[in-house]
Amino acid sequence: MSTPHNSANPGDFAKTVLMPGDPLRAQFIAEQFLTEPRLVNRVRGINGYTGTWKGVPVSVMASGMGMPSIGIYSHELYNFYGVENIIRVGTAGGMSMRCKLRDVVLGIGACTNSNYAAGFGITGHFAPTADYTLLRCAADIAQKNGLHVEVGNLLSSDNFYDDDPHAKDVWQKMGVLAVEMEAAALYMNAARAGKRALAICTISDHLLTGEATDAQTRQTSFCDMMRLALDVAAEMANV
Ligand code: HPA
């Protein structure tokens, strides 16, 4: 059975799927890291691949940009393809001096300015959080490998371009580490489906210092994050 946005067959996706925002990143991960990657979806250019990492089946498919996009793809993976774990691997804008350019951030929570939660009939405020097992596993592996990670709150924003240049100041005052555009929807979909999710982000630009990474640096720090996410996926085979 395929879905409106995914032509893969049942069983094509592994238990754990890594989701970068960019389809070309998904292809890069599949070609550089996975053994014998197999193309399982190509609807709308959102190519999905399944291969192995350290002998464990792992899939990678792009999420596209923003909460509606990751909302669609993660819903279908969790509910129609039997996927148990989704690890977002993306970039984020630093909002705290606790994180520097190129740092890797594990999103323990994801605040949001979006109305996505209303789709679940929630009238109060749901707190979208990472799965503790995935989060602990990622923090443990990073420590073992000597990779520095910051763990804290993300902001999943509906707006990349804010009309008000100070729109994000309130989140910064609340100690939010970094802004991206997908984690909160992923965490809510995982909660609703009774599945696991984690967002891992590399700081690609910094809102406080105005710094931004060049393409080469982005690629290198992205690979550190990728190996971390793949090692978490391998570890989850035993959970
Ligand atoms: N805003 C939103 N998403 C992002 C940013 C940003 O500044 N940087 C990387 N992803």
XYZ file of N, CA and C and ligand atoms in Angstrom, residues 91-93 160 179-181 204-205 207, ligand 1:
40
model
N 19.482 21.588 10.514
C 20.251 22.754 10.946
C 19.335 23.664 11.745
N 19.934 24.517 12.568
C 19.155 25.443 13.374
C 19.962 26.722 13.571
N 19.248 27.791 13.866
C 19.883 29.079 14.154
C 20.092 29.210 15.655
N 10.468 31.753 8.861
C 11.913 31.945 8.703
C 12.189 33.447 8.661
N 16.635 27.899 16.954
C 15.382 27.923 16.195
C 15.525 27.100 14.925
N 14.506 26.273 14.689
C 14.409 25.517 13.436
C 12.924 25.490 13.082
N 12.457 24.566 12.245
C 11.080 24.692 11.787
C 10.281 23.389 11.767
N 23.869 26.221 12.251
C 24.404 26.646 10.952
C 24.561 28.160 10.871
N 23.841 28.863 11.738
C 23.960 30.320 11.785
C 23.574 30.758 13.194
N 21.844 33.758 15.579
C 21.032 34.977 15.565
C 21.639 36.085 16.429
N 15.514 30.010 11.449
C 14.757 28.929 11.189
N 15.275 27.783 10.815
C 16.595 27.696 10.671
C 17.427 28.772 10.925
C 16.859 29.994 11.342
O 17.545 30.994 11.582
N 18.699 28.382 10.687
C 18.642 27.084 10.304
N 17.371 26.664 10.297
